[in-house]
Coordinates of C-alpha atoms in Angstrom, one line a residue:
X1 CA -27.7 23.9 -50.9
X2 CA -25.9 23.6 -47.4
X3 CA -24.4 21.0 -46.2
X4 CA -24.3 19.6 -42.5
X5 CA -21.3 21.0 -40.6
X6 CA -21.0 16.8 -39.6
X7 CA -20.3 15.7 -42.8
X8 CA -17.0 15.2 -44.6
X9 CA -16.8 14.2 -48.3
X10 CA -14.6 11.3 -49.3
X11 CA -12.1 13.2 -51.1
X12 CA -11.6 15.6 -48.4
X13 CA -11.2 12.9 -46.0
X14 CA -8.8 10.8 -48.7
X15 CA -6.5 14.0 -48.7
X16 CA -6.3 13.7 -45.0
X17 CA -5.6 10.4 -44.5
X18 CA -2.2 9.2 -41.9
X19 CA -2.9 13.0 -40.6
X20 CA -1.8 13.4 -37.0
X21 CA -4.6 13.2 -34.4
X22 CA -7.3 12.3 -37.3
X23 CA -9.0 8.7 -35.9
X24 CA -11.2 6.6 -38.4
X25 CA -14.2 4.7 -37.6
X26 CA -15.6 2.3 -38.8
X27 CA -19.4 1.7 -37.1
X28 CA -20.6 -0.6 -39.3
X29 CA -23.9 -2.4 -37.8
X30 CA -26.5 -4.6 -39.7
X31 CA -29.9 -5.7 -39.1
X32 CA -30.4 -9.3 -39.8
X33 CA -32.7 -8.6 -43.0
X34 CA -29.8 -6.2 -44.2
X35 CA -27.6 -9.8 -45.0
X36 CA -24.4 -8.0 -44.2
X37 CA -21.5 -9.1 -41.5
X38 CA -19.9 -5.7 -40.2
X39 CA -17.0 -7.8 -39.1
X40 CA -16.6 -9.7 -42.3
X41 CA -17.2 -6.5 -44.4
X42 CA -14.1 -4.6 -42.2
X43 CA -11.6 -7.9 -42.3
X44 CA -12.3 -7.5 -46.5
X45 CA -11.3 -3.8 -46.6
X46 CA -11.9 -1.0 -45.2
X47 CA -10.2 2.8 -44.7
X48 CA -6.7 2.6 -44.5
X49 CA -6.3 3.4 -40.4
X50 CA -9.6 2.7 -39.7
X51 CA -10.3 0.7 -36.3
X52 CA -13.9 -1.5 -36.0
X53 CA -16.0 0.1 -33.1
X54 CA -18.3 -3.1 -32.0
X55 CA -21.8 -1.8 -31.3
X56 CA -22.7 -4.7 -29.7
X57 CA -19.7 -4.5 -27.5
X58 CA -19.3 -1.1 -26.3
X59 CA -22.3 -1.0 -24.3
X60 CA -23.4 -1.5 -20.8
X61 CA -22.8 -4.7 -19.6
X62 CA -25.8 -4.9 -16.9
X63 CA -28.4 -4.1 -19.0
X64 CA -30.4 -6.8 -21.4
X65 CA -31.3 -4.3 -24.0
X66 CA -29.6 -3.8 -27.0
X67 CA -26.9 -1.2 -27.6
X68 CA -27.5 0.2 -24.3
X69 CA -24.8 3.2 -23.4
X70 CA -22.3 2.1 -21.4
X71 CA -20.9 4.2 -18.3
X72 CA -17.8 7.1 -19.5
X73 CA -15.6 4.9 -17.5
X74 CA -16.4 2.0 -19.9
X75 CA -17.2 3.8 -23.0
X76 CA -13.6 5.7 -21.8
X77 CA -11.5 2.0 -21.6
X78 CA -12.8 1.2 -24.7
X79 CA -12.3 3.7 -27.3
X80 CA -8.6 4.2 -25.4
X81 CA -7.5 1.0 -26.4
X82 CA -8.8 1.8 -29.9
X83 CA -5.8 4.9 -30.0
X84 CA -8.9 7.5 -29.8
X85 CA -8.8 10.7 -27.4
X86 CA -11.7 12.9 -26.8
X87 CA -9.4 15.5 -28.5
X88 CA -8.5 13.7 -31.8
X89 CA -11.1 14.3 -34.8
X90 CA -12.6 11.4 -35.1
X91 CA -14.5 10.4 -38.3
X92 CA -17.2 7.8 -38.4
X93 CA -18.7 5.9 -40.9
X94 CA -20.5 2.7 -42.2
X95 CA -21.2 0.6 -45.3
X96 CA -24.3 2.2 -46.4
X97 CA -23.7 5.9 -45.2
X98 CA -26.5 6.6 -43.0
X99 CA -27.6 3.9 -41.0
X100 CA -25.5 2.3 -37.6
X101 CA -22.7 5.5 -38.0
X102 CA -24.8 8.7 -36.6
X103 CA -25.5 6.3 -33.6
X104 CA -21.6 6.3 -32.9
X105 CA -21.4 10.1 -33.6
X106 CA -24.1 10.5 -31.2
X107 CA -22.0 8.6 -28.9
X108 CA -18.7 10.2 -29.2
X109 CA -20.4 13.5 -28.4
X110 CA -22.4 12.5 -25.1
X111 CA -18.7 11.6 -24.4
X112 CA -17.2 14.7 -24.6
X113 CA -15.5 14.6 -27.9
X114 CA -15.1 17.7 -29.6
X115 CA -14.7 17.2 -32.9
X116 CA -17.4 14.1 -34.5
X117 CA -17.6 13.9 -38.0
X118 CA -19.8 11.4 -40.3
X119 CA -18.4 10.1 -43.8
X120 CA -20.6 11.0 -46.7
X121 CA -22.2 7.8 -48.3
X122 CA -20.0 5.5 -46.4
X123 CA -17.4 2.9 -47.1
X124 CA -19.8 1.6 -50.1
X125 CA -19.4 5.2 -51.9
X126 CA -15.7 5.3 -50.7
X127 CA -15.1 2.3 -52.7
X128 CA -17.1 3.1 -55.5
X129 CA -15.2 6.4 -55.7
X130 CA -12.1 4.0 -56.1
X131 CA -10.4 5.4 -52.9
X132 CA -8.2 3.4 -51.1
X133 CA -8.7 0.3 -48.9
X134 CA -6.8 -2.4 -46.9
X135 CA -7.8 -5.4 -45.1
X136 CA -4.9 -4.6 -42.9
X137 CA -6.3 -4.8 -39.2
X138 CA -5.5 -1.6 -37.5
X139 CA -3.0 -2.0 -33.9
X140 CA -3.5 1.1 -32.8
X141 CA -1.0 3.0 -30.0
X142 CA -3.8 3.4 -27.0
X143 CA -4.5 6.3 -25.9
X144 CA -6.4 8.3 -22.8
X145 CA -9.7 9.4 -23.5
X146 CA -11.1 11.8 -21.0
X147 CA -14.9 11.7 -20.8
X148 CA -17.1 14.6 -20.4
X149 CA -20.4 13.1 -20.3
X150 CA -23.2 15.4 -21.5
X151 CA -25.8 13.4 -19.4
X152 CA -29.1 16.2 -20.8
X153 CA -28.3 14.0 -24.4
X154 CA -29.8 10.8 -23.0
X155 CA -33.5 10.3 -22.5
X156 CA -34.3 7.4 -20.3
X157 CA -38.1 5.6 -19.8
X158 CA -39.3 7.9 -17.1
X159 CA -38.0 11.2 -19.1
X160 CA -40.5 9.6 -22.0
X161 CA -43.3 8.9 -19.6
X162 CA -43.4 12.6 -18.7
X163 CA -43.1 13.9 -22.1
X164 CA -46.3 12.0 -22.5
X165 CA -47.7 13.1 -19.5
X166 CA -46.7 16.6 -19.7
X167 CA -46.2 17.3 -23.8
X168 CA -43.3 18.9 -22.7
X169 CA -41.3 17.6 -25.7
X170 CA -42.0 15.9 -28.9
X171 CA -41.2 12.5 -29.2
X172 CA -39.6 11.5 -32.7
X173 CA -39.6 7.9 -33.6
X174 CA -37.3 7.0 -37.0
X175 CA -38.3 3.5 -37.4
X176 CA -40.0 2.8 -41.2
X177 CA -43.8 4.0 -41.3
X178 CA -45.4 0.5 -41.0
X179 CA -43.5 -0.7 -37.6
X180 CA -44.7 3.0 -36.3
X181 CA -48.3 2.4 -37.1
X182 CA -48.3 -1.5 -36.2
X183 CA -49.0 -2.7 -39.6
X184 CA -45.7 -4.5 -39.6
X185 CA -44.2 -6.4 -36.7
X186 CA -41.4 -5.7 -35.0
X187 CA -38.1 -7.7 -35.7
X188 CA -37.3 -8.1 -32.6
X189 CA -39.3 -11.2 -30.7
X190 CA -41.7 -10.1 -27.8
X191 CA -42.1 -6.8 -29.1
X192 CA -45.4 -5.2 -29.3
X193 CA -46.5 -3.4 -32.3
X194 CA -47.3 0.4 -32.8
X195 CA -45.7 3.8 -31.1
X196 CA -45.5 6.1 -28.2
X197 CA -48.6 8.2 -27.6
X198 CA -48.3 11.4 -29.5
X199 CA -45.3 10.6 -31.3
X200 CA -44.3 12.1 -35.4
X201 CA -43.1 9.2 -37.5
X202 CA -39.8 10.7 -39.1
X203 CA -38.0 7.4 -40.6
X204 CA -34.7 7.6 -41.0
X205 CA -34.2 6.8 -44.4
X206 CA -36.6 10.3 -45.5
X207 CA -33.5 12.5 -44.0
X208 CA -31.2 10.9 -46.6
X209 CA -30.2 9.9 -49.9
X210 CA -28.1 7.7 -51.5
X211 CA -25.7 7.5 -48.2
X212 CA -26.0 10.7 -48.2
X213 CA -27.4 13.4 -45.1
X214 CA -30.1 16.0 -47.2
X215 CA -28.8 19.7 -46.9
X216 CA -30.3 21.6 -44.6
X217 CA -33.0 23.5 -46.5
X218 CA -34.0 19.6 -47.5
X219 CA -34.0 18.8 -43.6
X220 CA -36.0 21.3 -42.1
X221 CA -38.9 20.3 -45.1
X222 CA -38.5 17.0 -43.8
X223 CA -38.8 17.7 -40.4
X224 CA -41.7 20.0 -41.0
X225 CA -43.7 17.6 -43.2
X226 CA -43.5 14.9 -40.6
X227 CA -44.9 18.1 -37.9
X228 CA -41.5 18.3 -36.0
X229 CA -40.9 21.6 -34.9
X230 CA -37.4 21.4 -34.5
X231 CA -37.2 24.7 -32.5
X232 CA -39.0 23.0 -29.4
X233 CA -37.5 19.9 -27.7
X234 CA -37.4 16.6 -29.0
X235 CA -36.9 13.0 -27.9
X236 CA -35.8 11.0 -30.6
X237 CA -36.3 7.6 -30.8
X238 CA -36.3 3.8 -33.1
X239 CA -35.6 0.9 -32.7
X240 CA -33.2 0.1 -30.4
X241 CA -31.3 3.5 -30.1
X242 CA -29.1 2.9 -33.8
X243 CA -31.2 5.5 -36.1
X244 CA -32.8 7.7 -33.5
X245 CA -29.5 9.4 -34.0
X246 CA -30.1 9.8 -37.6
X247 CA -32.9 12.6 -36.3
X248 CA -30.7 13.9 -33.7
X249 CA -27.8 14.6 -36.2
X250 CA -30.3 16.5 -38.6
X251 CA -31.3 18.8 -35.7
X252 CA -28.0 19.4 -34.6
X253 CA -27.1 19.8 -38.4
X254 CA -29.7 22.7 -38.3
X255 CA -28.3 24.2 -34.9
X256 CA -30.9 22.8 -32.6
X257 CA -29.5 21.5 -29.8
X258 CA -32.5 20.8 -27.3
X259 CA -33.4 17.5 -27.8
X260 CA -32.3 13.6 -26.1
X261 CA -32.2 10.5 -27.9
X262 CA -34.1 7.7 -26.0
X263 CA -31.4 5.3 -25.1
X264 CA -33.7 1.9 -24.0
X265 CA -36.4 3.0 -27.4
X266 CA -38.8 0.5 -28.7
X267 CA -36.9 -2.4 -27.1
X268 CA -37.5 -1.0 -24.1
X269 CA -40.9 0.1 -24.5
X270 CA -42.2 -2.1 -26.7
X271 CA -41.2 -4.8 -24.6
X272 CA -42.8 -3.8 -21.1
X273 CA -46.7 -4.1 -20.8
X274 CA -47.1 -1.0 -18.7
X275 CA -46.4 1.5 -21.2
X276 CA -48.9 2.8 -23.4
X277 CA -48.9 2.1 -27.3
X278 CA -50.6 3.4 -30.4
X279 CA -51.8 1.7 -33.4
X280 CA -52.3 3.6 -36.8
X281 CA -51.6 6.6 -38.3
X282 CA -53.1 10.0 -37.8
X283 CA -50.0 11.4 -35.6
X284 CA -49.6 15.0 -36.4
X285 CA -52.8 16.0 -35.1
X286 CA -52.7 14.3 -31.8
X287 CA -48.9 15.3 -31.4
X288 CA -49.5 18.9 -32.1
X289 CA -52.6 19.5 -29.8
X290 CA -50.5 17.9 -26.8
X291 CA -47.4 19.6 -27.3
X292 CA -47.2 22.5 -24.7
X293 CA -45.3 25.9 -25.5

């Protein structure tokens, strides 16, 4: 079995730890329903060195939906005060392994950051494991980090309306199977029900296990089952932006490269009443006949 070049094992990552130019993350990020407080969980112990990167804070401050990506001036100013340089390896995680963390690797790499790596199964296997923790808040010496902004990463609203028009790309969307075909509501208010026009269903949670990222042989099946073909491009999408990354990390995993994660997703288009939706299930045919070579 192979493992994702992205992912670094707790005890590797233990044996590292107060390494020069290695920077901890911790990118914790709940859903209400999830009954965990990211800040609470980081104040009670976390990675020794560790520093708390707010989702809900580093964003763009002029736009109303959630998580939006801030500018690389902003995104710049804010990982510099937390001691981290585009040149440092940086290693993210969260509680559960595979939720809020490949969102902030995603990040970090649209930024210009060289070296991204994700922690496998996450503070909750880290302490399980009985590896070290410390509810020591980090004070970091800032640093400069020097954005290099990878702008062909980012898929904004119109990029999506052409892929729809055009089947240029195929749209991936990683929320849970019944928010995709409408039979459950959204959690977020004034949010209409169902998916993008063409789009594969690949939840997030069928590209791991346990915390942990599938190998690669175990990706591509996924991918393939859900009629991704992970060789043409691909929009990736959820929720709000969070585990649309989780798809992105598995094709970049498997060395594909030519795809953009939707940065507004379903609170952007869910939200708006002139963008088409789809109810039910039935995807792969429709996506496959309108995806052009």
């Amino acid at each position: 079995m192979t493992k994702s070049p992205f992912i670094i094992d707790g005890e590797t990552l233990q044996a590292r730890l107060g390494e020069a130019h290695l920077q901890i993350v911790d990118a914790s990020w709940y859903l209400p329903a999830q009954n965990r407080d990211q800040r609470a969980d980081y104040a009670s112990g976390h990675i020794p060195g560790a520093v708390f990167f707010d989702q809900d804070a580093i964003v763009d401050p002029n736009s109303s939906l959630p998580h939006a990506l801030p500018s690389p001036e902003i995104f710049a100013e804010k990982v510099g005060a937390l001691g981290i340089s585009e040149n440092d390896t940086i290693v993210v995680y969260d509680g559960p392994g595979l939720f809020s963390a490949p969102r902030v690797w995603w990040m970090f790499r649209t930024m210009g950051a060289g070296s991204v790596l994700l922690l496998d199964g996450g503070l909750d296997r880290w302490k399980a494991e009985g590896r070290p923790v410390t509810a020591e808040t980090s004070a970091p010496e800032p640093a400069v980090f020097t954005p290099a902004f990878d702008a062909s990463r980012v898929a904004t609203i119109d990029d999506v309306r052409a892929v729809i028009d055009d089947g240029s790309a195929q749209i991936a969307d990683a929320r849970p199977h019944g928010r995709f075909t409408g039979e459950e509501p959204e959690p977020r208010a004034g949010m209409r029900s169902g998916h993008m026009p063409g789009a594969f269903n690949v939840p997030a949670a069928s590209l791991g296990a346990n915390g942990s990222l599938k190998d690669l042989e175990a990706l591509a099946e996924t991918l393939k089952h859900a009629g991704v073909d992970p060789s043409k491009p691909v929009v990736t999408t959820c929720g709000s932006g969070v585990t649309a990354a989780t798809i992105t990390l598995a094709l970049h995993s498997l060395g594909y490269t030519d795809n953009k994660l939707y940065d507004g997703s379903w609170s952007e288009w869910g939200s708006r009443d002139d963008t088409p939706v789809k109810q039910g299930a039935g995807i792969i045919d429709d996506a496959a006949s309108s995806l052009k070579e």
